[in-house]
Coordinates of C-alpha atoms and ligand atoms in Angstrom, one line a residue:
X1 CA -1.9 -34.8 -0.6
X2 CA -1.3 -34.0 -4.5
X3 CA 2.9 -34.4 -4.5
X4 CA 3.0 -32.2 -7.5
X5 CA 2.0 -29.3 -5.2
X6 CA 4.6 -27.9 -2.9
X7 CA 3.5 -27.1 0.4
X8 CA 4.9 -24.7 3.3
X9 CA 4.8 -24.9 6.9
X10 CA 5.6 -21.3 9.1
X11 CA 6.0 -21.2 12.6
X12 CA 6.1 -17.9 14.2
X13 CA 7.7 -16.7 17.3
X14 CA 7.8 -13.4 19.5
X15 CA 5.3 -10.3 19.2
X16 CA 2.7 -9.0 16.9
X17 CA 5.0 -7.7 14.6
X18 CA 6.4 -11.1 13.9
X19 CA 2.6 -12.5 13.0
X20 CA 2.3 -9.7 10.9
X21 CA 5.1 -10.7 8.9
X22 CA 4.4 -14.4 8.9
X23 CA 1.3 -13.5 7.4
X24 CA 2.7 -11.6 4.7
X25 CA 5.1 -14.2 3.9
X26 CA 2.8 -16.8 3.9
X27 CA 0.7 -14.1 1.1
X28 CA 4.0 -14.3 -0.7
X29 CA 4.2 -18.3 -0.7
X30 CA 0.7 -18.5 -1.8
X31 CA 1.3 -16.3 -4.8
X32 CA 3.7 -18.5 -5.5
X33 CA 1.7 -22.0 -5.4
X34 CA 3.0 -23.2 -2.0
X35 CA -0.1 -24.2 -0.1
X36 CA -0.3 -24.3 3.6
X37 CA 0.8 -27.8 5.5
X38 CA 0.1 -27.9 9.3
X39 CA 2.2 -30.6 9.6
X40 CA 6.0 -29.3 8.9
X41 CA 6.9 -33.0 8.9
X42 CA 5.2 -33.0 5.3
X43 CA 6.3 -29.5 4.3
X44 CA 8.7 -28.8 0.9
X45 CA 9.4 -25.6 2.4
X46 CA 9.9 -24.8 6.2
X47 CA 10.3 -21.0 7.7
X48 CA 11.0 -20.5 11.3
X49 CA 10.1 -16.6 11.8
X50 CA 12.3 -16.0 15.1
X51 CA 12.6 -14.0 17.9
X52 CA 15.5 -12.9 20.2
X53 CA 14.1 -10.6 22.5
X54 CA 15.0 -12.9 25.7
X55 CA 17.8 -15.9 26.0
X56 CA 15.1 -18.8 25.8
X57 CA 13.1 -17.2 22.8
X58 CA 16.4 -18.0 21.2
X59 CA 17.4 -21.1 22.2
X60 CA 13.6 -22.9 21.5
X61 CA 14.7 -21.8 18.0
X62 CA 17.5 -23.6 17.9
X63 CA 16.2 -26.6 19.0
X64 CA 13.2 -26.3 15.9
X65 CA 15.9 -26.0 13.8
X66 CA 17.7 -28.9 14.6
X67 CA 15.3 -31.3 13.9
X68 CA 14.3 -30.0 10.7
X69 CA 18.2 -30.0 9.8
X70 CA 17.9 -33.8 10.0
X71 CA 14.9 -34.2 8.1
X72 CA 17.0 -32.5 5.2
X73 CA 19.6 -34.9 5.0
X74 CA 17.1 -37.5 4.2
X75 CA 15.1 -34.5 1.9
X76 CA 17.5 -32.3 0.2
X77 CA 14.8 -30.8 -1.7
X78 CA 13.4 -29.3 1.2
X79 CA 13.9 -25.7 1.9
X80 CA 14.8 -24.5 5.1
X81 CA 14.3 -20.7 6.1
X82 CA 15.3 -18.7 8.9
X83 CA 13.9 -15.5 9.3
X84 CA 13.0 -12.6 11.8
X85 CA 14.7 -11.3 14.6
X86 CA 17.2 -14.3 15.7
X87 CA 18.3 -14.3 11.6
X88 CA 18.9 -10.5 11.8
X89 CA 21.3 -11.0 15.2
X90 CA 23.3 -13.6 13.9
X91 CA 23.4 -13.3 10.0
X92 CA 26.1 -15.4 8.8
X93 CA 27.1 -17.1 12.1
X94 CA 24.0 -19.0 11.7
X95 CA 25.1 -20.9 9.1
X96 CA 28.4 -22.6 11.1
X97 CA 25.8 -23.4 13.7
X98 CA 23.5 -24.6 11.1
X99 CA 24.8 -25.0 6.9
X100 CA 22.1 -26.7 6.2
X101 CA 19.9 -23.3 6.1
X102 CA 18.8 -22.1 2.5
X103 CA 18.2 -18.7 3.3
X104 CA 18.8 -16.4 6.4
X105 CA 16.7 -13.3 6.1
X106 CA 16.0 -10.1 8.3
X107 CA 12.6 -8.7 9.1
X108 CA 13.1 -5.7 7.4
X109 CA 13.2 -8.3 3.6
X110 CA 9.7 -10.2 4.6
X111 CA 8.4 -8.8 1.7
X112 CA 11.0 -9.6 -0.6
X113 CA 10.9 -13.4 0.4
X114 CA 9.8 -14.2 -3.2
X115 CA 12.8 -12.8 -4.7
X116 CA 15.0 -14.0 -1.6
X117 CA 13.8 -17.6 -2.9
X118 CA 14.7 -17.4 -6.4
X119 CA 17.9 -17.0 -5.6
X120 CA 17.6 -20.0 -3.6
X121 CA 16.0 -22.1 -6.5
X122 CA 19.1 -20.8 -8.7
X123 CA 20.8 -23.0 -5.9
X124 CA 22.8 -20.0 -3.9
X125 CA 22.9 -20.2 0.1
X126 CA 21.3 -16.4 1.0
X127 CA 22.1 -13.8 3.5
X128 CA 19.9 -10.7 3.8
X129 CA 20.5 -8.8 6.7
X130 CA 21.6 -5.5 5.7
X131 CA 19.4 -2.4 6.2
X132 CA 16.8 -1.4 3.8
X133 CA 14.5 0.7 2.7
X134 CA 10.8 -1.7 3.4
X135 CA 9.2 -2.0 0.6
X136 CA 5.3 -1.5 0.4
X137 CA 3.5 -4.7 0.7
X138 CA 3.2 -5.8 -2.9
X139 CA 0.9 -9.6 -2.1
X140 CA -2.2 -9.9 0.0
X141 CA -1.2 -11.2 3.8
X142 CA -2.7 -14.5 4.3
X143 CA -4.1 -13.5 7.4
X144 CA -5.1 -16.2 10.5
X145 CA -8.4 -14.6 11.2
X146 CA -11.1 -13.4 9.1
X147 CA -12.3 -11.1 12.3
X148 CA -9.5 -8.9 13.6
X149 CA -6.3 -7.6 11.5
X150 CA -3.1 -6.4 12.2
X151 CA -1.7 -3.0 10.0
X152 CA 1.8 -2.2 10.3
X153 CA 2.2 1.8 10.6
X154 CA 6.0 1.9 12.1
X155 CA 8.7 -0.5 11.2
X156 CA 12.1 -0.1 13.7
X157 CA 12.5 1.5 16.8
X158 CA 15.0 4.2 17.5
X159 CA 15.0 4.3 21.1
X160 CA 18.0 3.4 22.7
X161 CA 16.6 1.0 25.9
X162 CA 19.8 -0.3 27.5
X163 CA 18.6 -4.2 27.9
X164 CA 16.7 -4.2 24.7
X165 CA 17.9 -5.8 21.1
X166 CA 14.6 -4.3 18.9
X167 CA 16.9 -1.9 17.8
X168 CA 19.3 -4.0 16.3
X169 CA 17.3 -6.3 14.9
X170 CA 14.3 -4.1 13.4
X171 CA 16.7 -1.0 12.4
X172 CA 15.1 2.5 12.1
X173 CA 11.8 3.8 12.5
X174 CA 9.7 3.5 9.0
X175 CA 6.7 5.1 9.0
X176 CA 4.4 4.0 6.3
X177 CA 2.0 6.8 4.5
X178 CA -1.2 7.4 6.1
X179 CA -2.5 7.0 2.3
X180 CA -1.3 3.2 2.1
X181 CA -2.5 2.7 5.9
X182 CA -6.4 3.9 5.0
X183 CA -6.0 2.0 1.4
X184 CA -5.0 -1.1 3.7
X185 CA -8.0 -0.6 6.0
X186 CA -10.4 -0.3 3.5
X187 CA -9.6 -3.1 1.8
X188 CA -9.7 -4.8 5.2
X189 CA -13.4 -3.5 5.7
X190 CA -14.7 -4.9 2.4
X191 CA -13.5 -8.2 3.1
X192 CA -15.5 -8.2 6.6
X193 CA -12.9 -7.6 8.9
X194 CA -14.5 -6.0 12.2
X195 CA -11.2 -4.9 14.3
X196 CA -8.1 -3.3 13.5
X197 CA -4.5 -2.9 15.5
X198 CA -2.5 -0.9 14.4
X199 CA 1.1 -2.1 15.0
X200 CA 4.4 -0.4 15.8
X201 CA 6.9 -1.4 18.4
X202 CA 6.5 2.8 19.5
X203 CA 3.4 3.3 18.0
X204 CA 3.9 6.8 19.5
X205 CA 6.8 7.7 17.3
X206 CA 4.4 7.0 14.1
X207 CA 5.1 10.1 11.5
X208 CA 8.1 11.3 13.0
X209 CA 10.1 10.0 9.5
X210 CA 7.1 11.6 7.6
X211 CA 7.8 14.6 6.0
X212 CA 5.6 17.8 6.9
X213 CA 5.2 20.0 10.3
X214 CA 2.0 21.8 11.3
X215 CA 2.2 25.7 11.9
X216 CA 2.8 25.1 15.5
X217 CA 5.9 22.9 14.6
X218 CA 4.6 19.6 15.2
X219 CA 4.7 16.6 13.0
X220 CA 2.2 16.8 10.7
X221 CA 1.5 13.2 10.5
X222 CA 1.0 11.9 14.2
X223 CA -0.8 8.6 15.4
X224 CA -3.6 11.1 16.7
X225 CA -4.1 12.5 13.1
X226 CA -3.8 8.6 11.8
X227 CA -6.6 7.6 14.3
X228 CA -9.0 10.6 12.4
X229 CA -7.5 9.7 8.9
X230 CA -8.7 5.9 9.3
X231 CA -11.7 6.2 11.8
X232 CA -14.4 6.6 9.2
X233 CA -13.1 3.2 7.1
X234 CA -16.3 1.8 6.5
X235 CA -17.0 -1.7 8.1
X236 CA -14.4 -1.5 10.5
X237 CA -15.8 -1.3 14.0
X238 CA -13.1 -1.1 16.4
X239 CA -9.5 0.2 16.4
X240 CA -6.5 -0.6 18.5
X241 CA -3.0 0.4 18.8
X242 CA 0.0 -0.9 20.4
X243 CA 3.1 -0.4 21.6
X244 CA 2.6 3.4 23.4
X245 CA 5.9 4.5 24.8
X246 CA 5.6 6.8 28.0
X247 CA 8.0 8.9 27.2
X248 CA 6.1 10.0 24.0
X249 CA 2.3 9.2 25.0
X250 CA 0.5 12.6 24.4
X251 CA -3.0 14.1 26.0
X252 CA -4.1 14.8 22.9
X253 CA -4.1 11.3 21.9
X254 CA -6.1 10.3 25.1
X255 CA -8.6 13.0 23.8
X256 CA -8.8 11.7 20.3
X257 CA -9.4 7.7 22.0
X258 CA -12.1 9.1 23.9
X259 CA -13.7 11.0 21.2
X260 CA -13.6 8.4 18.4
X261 CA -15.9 6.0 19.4
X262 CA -14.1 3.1 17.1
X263 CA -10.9 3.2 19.0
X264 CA -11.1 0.8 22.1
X265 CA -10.8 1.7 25.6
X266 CA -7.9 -0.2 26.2
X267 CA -4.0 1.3 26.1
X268 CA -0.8 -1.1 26.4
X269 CA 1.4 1.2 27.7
X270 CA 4.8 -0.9 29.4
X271 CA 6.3 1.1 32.2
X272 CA 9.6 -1.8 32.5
X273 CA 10.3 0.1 36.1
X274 CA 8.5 1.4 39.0
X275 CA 11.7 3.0 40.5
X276 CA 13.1 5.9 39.0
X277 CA 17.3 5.2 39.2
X278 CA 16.1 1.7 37.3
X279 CA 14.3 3.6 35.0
X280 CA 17.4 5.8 33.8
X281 CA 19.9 2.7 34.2
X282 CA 17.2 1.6 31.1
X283 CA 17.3 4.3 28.9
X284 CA 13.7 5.0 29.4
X285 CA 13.1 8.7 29.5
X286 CA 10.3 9.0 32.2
X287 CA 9.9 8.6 35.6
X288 CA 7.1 6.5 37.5
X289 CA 5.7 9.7 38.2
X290 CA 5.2 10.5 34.9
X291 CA 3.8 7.2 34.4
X292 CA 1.1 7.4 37.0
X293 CA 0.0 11.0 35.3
X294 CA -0.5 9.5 32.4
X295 CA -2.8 7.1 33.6
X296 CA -4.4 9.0 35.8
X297 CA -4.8 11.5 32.9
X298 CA -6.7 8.4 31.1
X299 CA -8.8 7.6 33.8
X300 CA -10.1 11.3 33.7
X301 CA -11.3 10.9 30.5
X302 CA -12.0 7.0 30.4
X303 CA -13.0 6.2 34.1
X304 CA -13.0 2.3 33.0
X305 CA -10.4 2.2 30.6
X306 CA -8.5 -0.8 30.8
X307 CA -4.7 -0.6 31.2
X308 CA -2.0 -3.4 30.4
X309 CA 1.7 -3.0 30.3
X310 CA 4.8 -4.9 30.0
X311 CA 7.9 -5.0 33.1
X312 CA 11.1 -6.1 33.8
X313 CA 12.4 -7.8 37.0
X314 CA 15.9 -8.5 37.8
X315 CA 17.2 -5.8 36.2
X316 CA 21.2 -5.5 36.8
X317 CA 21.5 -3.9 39.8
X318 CA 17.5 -4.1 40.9
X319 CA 18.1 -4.1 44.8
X320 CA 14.9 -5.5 47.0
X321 CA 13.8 -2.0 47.6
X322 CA 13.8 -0.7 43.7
X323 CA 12.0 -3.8 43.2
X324 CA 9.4 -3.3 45.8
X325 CA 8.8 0.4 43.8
X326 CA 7.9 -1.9 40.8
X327 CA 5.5 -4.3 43.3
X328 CA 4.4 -1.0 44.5
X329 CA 3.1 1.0 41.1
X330 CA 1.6 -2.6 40.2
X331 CA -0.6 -2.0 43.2
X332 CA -1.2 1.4 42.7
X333 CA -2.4 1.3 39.3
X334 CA -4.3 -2.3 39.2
X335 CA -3.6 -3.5 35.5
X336 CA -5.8 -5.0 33.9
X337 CA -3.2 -7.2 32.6
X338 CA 0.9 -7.2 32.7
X339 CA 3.0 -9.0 30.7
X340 CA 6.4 -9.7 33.4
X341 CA 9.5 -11.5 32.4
X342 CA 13.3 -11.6 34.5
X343 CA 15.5 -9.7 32.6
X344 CA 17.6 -12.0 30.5
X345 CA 21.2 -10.5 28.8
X346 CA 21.2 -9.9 25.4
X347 CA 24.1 -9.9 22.6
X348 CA 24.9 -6.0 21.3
X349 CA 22.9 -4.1 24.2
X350 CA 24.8 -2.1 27.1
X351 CA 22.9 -3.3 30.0
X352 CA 24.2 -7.2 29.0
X353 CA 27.9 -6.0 29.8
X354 CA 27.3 -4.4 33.2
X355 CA 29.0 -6.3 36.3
X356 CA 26.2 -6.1 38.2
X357 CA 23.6 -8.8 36.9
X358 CA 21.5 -10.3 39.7
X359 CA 21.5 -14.0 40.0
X360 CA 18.5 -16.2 38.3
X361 CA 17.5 -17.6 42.3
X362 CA 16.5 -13.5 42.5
X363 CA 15.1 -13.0 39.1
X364 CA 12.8 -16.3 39.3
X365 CA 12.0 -15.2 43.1
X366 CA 10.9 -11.7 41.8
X367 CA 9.1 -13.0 39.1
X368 CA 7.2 -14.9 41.2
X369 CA 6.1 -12.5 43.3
X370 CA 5.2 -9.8 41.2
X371 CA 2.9 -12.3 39.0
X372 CA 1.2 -13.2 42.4
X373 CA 0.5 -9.4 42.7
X374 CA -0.4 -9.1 39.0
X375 CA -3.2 -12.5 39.5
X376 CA -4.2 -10.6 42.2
X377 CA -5.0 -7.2 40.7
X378 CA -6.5 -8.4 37.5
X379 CA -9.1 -10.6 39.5
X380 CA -10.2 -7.4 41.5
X381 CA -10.4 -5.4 38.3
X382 CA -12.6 -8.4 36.4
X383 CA -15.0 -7.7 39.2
X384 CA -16.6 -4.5 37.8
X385 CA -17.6 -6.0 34.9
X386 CA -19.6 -8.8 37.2
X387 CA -23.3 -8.3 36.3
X388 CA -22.1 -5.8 33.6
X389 CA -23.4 -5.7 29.9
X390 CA -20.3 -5.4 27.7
X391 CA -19.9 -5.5 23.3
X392 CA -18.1 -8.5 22.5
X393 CA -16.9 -8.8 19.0
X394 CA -17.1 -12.6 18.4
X395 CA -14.0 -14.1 16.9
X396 CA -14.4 -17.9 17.3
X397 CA -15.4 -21.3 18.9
X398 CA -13.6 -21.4 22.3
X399 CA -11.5 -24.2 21.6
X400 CA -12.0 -25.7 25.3
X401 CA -16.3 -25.9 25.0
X402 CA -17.8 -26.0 21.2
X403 CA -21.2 -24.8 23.1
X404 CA -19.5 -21.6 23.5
X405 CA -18.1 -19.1 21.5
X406 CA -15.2 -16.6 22.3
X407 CA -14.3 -13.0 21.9
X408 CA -13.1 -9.8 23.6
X409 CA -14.3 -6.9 25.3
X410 CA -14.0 -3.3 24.0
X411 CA -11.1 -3.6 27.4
X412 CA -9.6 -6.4 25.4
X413 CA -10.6 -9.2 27.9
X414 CA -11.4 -12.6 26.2
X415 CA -15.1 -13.4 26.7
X416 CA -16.8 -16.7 26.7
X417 CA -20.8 -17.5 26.0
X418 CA -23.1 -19.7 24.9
X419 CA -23.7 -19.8 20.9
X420 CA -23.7 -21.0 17.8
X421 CA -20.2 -20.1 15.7
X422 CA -21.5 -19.9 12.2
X423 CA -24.1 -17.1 13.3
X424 CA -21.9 -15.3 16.0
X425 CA -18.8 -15.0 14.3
X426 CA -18.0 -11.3 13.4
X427 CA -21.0 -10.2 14.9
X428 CA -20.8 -7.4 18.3
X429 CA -23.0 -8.6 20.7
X430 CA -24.2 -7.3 23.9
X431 CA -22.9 -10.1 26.8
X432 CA -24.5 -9.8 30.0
X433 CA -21.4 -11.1 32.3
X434 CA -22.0 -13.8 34.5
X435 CA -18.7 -15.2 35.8
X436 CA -15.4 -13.7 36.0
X437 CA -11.9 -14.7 36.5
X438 CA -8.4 -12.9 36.4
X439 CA -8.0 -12.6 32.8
X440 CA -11.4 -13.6 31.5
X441 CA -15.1 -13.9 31.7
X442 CA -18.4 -15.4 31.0
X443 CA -21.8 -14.3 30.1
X444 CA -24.5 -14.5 28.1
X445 CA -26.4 -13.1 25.1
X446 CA -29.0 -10.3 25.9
Ligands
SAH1 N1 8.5 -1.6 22.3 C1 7.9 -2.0 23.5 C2 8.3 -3.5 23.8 C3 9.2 -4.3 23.0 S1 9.8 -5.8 23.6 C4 8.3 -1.1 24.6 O1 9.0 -0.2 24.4 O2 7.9 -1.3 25.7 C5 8.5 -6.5 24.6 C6 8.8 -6.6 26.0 O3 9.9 -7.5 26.2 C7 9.4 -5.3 26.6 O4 8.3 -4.4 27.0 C8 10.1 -5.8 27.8 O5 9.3 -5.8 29.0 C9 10.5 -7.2 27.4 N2 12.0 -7.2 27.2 C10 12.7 -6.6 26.3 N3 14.0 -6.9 26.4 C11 14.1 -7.7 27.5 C12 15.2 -8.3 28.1 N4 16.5 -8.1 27.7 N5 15.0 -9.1 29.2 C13 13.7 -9.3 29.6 N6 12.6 -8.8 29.0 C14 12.8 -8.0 28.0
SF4_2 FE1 13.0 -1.9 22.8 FE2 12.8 0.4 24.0 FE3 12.4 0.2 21.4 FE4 10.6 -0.8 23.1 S1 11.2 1.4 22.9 S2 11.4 -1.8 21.3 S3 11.9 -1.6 24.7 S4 14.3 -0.1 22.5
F3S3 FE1 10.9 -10.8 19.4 FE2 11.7 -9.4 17.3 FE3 9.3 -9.0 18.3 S1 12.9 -9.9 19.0 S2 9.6 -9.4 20.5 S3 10.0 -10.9 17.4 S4 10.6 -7.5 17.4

């Protein structure tokens, strides 16, 4: 390793959105002459992107941190950075936890790390956490794949979930332009990406911010209209979107997935609740009801669409039988896949103040049983693509077999088969399926 060169090391927590901004950090660093280190043991610079959406996302943080804190009293040259969502929560407090930090910096400033920094070299110990316009991405992303992207459309969330810190954390919504979206896409397909998500944490709320209504007073600028605005990019061959919000999710964006043939047949759609008092104890805005139209309504137009969602046990207050209404939609509906956790109490949000939290024995026992359930379902919806010949975009070597390669279904489900990497990667291919399991499946090349 050349010493002159200083090298960075970033390890990312939490969702999507997160990855997204690691990767345009690590643009940033680049630009800058930092080179990437796998190692943070040999790193100059070292940023921990956090998240705080449950207690144990949190604490792992801490305990990253920690370590690294050490290493600096041996090092003082290295540079220690904490950013994301567990930096926006706690701001200044971090620093009496841990004053060894260089620089503590919100989400909504990923893309002013370079900046941030030079205040650091001028040798100030940085704070930026207060609310900001986000600026348009100014470096190229260093992104981890070279097959599938993620695009930010929607920064923030202004829903009001009563358990939920997004809000705090990733302030208002921000929609970006649908003119710096497509620009972003195409640049995307030149460089041979194949797949697109498009990222918001409500997608559904895309435009709202935008100025401009339609005759019939609608938003002008809806993720529908984004979906025809950035179908045609050339080279891109699929399109994804996630997070929909049932409260906002509209037919005439099932009709526009079904139409466009580049937008996948898979819709992430987290329904937190299957009873309805739980439901309104969450701020949610729909009932399960509701919930089931809408996916029925997509199974009208997409018979085989695949469904995943995201839910919440343990809820204050959940009693046996409101949990049984969420055991009892997951059976219903048959997910393709679900994302559970127990509900965990979070600094700043209502529900975390409530007397009635449940006790971990009956969270852990609930989230036990519902991911029984959820194994369950998923392995009776892999069956019907048994014998099945399915598009697999392929994205790499499966780490676990270097005869095979992996990738994922139009449905989103990963897909193994035999093959060689350097011709398969990026390429769709039709996989007859051979073998399935819950969450994934085998086949081979037809
Ligand atoms: N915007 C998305 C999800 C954001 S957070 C939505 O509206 O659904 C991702 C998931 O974390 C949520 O869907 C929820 O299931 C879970 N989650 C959020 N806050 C939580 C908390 N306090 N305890 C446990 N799980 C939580
Ligand atoms: Fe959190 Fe609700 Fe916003 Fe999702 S919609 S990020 S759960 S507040
Ligand atoms: Fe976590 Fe922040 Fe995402 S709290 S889930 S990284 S928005």
């Amino acid at each position: 390793m050349d010493s002159s060169q200083r090298h960075y090391h970033i390890t990312t927590f939490g969702c999507q959105m997160n990855k997204a901004d690691s990767e345009r950090m690590a643009g940033i660093l680049e630009d800058m002459g930092f080179i990437w280190s796998e190692n943070p043991n040999d790193a100059d610079l070292i940023l921990y992107n956090t998240c705080t959406i449950r207690d144990n996302a949190e604490q792992k943080v801490y305990s990253y941190l920690g370590r690294q804190a050490k290493r600096k009293h041996q090092n003082p040259n290295l540079t220690l950075v904490v950013a994301g969502c567990v930096a926006q929560q706690e701001g200044q407090q971090i620093l009496r936890r841990v004053p060894e930090l260089d620089l503590v910096m919100g989400p909504q400033h990923a893309n002013r790390l370079e900046d941030l920094l030079q205040q650091v070299f001028d040798g100030n110990q940085v704070v930026a956490t207060e609310p900001i316009h986000i600026v348009e991405d100014i470096t190229k992303p260093r992104r981890d794949s070279t097959i599938t992207a993620w695009v930010n459309v929607i920064y923030g969330c202004n829903e009001r979930c009563s358990y939920c810190v997004v809000p705090n954390v990733r302030g208002v919504e921000q929609s970006r332009t649908p003119e710096a979206i497509l620009k972003e896409m195409e640049v995307l397909g030149q460089q041979g990406y194949k797949e697109v998500t498009l990222l918001g944490q409500n997608i559904d709320a895309y435009g709202r911010d935008l100025p401009g209504v339609t005759e019939t007073g609608r938003h002008q600028h809806t993720l529908t209209d984004l979906l025809y605005t950035v179908h045609d990019v050339s080279g891109v061959e699929r399109i994804r979107f996630a997070t929909s919000h049932p409260r906002y999710f509209t037919e005439r964006l099932i009709v526009a997935c079904q139409e466009l043939s580049k937008v996948c047949e898979h819709f992430h759609i987290p329904f937190q609740s299957g009873d309805n008092d739980i439901l309104k104890a969450m701020k949610r805005g729909y009932t399960h009801e509701k919930y089931r139209q809408i996916i029925a309504k997509i199974r009208d137009y997409m018979p085989d669409a695949s469904i995943s969602a995201d839910a919440i046990v343990g809820f204050p207050g959940e009693t046996e039988e409101q949990f049984e209404n969420t055991l009892k939609l997951v059976a219903d509906i048959g997910f393709d896949q679900l994302n559970t956790a127990a509900y965990s109490p979070r600094p700043g949000t209502p529900a975390a103040m409530w007397e009635n939290q449940l006790s971990e024995e009956v969270k852990s026992d609930r989230l036990q049983r519902l991911n029984h359930l959820v194994a369950q379902k998923a392995a009776e919806r892999s069956q019907r693509y048994l014998g099945r010949i399915e598009e697999v975009l392929v994205e790499d070597l499966n780490p676990k077999d270097n005869t095979q390669v992996m990738g994922r279904t139009r449905g989103n489900r990963l897909t193994f088969l035999k093959g060689d990497v350097n011709q398969l990667r990026g390429q769709i291919v039709q996989v007859k399926i051979t073998e399935v399991r819950a969450f994934s499946l085998t086949g081979e090349l037809v």
